Coordinates of C-alpha atoms and ligand atoms in Angstrom, one line a residue:
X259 CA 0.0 0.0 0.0
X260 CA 1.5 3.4 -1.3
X261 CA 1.9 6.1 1.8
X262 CA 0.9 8.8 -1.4
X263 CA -2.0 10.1 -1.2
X264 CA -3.5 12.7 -3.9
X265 CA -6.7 14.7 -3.0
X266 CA -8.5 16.4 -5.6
X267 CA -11.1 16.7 -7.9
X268 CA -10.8 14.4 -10.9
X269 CA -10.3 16.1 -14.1
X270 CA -8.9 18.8 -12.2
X271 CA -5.4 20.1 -14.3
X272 CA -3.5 20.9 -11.5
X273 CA -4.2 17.6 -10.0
X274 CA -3.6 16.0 -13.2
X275 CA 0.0 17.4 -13.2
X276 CA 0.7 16.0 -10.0
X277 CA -1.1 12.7 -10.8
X278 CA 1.4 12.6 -14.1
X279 CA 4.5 13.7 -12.3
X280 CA 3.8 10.1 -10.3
X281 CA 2.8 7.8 -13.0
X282 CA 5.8 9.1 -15.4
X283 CA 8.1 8.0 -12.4
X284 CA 5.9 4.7 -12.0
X285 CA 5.4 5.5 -8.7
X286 CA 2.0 4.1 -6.7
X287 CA -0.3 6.7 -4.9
X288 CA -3.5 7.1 -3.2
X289 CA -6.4 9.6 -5.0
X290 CA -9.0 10.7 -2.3
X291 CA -11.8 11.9 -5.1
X292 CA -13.4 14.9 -4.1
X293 CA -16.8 16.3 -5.4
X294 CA -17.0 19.5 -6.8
X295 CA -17.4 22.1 -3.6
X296 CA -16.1 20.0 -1.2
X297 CA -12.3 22.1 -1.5
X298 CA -14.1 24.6 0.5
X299 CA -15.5 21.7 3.7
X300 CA -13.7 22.4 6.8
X301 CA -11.7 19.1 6.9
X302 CA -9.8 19.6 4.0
X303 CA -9.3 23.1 4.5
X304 CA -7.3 22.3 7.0
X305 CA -5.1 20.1 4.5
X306 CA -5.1 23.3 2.1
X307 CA -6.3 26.6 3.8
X308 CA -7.0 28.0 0.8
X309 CA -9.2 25.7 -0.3
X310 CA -7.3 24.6 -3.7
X311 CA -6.5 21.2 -5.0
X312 CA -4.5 19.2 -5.0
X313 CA -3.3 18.3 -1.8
X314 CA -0.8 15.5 -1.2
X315 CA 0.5 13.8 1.4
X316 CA 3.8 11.7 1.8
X317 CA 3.6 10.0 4.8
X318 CA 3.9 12.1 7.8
X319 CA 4.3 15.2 5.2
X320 CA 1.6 17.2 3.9
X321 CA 2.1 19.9 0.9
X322 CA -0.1 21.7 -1.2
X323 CA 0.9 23.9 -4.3
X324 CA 1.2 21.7 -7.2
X325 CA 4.8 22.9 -8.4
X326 CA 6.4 22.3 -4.8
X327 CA 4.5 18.7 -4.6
X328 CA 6.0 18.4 -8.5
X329 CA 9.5 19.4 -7.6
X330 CA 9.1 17.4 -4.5
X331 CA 8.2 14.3 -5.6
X332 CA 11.2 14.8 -8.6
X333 CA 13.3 15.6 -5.9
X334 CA 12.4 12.3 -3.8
X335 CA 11.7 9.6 -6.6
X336 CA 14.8 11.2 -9.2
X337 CA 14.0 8.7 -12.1
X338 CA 13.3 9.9 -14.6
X339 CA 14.1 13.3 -13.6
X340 CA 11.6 16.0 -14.3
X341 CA 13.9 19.0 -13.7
X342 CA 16.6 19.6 -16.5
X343 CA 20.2 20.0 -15.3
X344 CA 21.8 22.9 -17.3
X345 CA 21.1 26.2 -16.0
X346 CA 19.3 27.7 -19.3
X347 CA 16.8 24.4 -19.7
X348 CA 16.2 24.6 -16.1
X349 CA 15.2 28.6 -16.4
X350 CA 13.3 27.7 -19.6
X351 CA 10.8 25.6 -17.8
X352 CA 10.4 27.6 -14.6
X353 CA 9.6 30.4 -17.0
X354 CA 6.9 28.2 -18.4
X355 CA 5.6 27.6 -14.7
X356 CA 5.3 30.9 -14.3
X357 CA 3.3 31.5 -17.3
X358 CA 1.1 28.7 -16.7
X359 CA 0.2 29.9 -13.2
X360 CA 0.1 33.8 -13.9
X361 CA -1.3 34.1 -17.2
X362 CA -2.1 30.9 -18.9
X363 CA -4.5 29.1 -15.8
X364 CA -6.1 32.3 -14.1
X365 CA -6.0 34.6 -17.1
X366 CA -7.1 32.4 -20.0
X367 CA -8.1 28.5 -18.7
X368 CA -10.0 29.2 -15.7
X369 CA -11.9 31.9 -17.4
X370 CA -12.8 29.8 -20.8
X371 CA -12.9 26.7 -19.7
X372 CA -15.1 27.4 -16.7
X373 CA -17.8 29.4 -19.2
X374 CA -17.9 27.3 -21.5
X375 CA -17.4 23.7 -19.7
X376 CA -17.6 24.0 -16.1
X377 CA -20.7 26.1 -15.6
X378 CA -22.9 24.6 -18.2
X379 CA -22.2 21.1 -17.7
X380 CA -21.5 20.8 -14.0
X381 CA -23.3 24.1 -12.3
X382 CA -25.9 25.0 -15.1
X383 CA -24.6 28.4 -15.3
X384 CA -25.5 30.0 -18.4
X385 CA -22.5 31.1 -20.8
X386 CA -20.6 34.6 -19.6
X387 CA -19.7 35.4 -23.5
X388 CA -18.3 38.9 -22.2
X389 CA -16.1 36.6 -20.5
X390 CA -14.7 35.1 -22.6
X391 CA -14.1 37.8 -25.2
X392 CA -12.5 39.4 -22.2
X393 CA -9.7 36.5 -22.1
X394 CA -9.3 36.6 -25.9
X395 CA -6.2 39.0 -26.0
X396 CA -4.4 36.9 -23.3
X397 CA -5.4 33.3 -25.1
X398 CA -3.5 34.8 -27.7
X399 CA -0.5 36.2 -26.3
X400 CA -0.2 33.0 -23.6
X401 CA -0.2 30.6 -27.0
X402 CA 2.1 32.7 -29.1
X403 CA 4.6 33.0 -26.4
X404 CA 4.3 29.8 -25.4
X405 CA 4.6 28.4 -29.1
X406 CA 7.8 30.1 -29.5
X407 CA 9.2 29.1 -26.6
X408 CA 8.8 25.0 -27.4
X409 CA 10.1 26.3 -31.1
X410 CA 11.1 23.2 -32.8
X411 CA 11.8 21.3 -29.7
X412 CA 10.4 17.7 -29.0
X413 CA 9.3 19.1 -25.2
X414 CA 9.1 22.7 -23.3
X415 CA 12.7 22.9 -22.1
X416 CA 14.5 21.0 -24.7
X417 CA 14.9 17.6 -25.5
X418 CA 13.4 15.8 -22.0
X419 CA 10.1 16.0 -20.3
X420 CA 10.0 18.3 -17.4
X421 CA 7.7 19.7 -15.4
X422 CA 6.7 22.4 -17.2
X423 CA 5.0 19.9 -19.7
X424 CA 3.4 17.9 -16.7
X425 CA 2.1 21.1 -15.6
X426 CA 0.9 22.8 -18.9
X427 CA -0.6 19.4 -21.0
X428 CA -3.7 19.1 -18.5
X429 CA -4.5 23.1 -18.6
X430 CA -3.9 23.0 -22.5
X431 CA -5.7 19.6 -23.3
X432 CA -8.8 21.0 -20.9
X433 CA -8.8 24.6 -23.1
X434 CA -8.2 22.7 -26.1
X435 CA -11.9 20.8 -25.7
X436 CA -13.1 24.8 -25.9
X437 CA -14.0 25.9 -29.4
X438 CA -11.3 28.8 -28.3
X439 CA -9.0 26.6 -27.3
X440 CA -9.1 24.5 -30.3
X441 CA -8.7 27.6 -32.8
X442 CA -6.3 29.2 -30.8
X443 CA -3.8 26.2 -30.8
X444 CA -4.5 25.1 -34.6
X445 CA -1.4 25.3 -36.4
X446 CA 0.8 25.8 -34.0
X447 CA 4.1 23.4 -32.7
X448 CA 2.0 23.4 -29.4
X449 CA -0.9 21.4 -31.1
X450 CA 1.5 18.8 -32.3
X451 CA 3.2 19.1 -28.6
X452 CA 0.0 18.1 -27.2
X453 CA -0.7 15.3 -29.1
X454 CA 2.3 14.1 -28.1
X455 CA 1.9 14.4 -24.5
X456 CA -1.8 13.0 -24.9
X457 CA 0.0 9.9 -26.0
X458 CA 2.1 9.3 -22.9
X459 CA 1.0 7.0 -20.7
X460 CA 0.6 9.2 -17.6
X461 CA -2.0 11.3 -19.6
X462 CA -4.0 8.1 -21.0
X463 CA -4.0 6.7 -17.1
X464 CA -5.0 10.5 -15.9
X465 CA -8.0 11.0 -18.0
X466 CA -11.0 13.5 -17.4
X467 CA -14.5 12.2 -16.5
X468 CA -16.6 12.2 -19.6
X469 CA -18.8 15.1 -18.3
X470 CA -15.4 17.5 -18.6
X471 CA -15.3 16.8 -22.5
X472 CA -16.9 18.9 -24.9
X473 CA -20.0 17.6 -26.1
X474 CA -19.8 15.9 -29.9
Ligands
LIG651 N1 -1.7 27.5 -7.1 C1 -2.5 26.3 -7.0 C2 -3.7 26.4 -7.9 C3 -4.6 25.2 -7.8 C4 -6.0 25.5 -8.4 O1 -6.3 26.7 -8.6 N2 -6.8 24.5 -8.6 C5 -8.1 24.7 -9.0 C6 -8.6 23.5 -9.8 S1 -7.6 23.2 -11.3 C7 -9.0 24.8 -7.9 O2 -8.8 24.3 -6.8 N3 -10.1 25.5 -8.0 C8 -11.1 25.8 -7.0 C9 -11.9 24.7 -6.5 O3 -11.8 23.6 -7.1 O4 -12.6 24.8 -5.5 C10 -1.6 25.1 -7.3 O5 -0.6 25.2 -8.0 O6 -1.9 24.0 -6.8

């Protein structure tokens, strides 16, 4: 019995990451399912006060924030490693952390995907189209910038998985099931990037629930 244990909300990105950065080092772990809402329930904000997910525990060790769990778990399970070693790769995918979290998730994903996915399907909450013309500009700029810096590279910092791409397929596969999403990537090296991360293994075992995916 692994001493991992994940909690989150399935189909979640951010737990998705964390539930890839384990299954690309083959490493067995725990997920305690959560319901939609139930981040906000006074048990588990005591495991994350700010009523996020993922959560993880190691153990005796709790964490929260999915790049320190990320860096954590590469740090305590080192193969394959997740982090690259020269100093310019290494800079190159915390960059692309950093986008992801301040631009790409809040700016663009949360915004889109939540209008168009979230609130219909799961809340029935009707469609915020000033919303999402809103995050237009910022789609834009987060995918150009973004495509440019994976270039003609195989992944985000160069030629090895990292976890900038554990961190970014799950936000960019979710926006990509958005009509948005799906224009804004087409044609670019990221759409090919994410069909190749969407053939790994530890995105096929990490799957949303059918109610997450764009209707046919
Ligand atoms: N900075 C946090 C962000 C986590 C986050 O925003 N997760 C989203 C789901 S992808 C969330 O918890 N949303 C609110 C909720 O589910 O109640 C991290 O890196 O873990």
């Amino acid at each position: 019995m692994s001493d991992i244990v994940v909690y989150g909300v399935p189909g979640s990105p951010f737990l998705r990451a964390v539930q890839m950065g384990l299954e690309e080092k083959n490493v067995a772990y725990r997920l305690q399912a959560m319901g939609p809402g139930e981040s906000k329930t006074e048990t588990y904000l005591k495991k994350h006060p700010f009523g996020r997910v993922p959560a993880f525990e190691h153990g005796d060790f709790s964490l929260y924030e999915t790049q320190a769990i990320l860096r954590y778990i590469d740090d305590v399970f080192p193969e394959p490693p997740l982090k690259p070693r020269d100093p310019r790769a290494a800079a190159r995918m915390n960059q692309i952390i950093g986008i992801n979290d301040w631009y790409f998730f809040p700016k663009v994903a949360a915004v889109i995907v939540f209008q168009r996915i979230i609130g219909p399907k799961l809340l029935g909450t009707a469609t915020d189209e000033a919303a999402i013309a809103a995050a237009m500009p910022m789609a834009g700029l987060c995918i150009r910038e973004l495509d440019r810096l994976l270039g003609a590279q195989q992944f985000l910092a160069g030629d090895r998985l990292s976890i900038a791409d554990v961190m970014l397929a799950p936000q960019l596969d979710f926006f990509a099931e958005t009509a948005e999403g799906e224009s804004s990537i087409a044609g670019t090296g990221l759409k090919a990037w994410l069909a190749r991360m969407n053939a790994r293994p530890s995105m096929k075992a990490t799957l949303r629930p059918d109610i997450l995916c764009r209707a046919a």
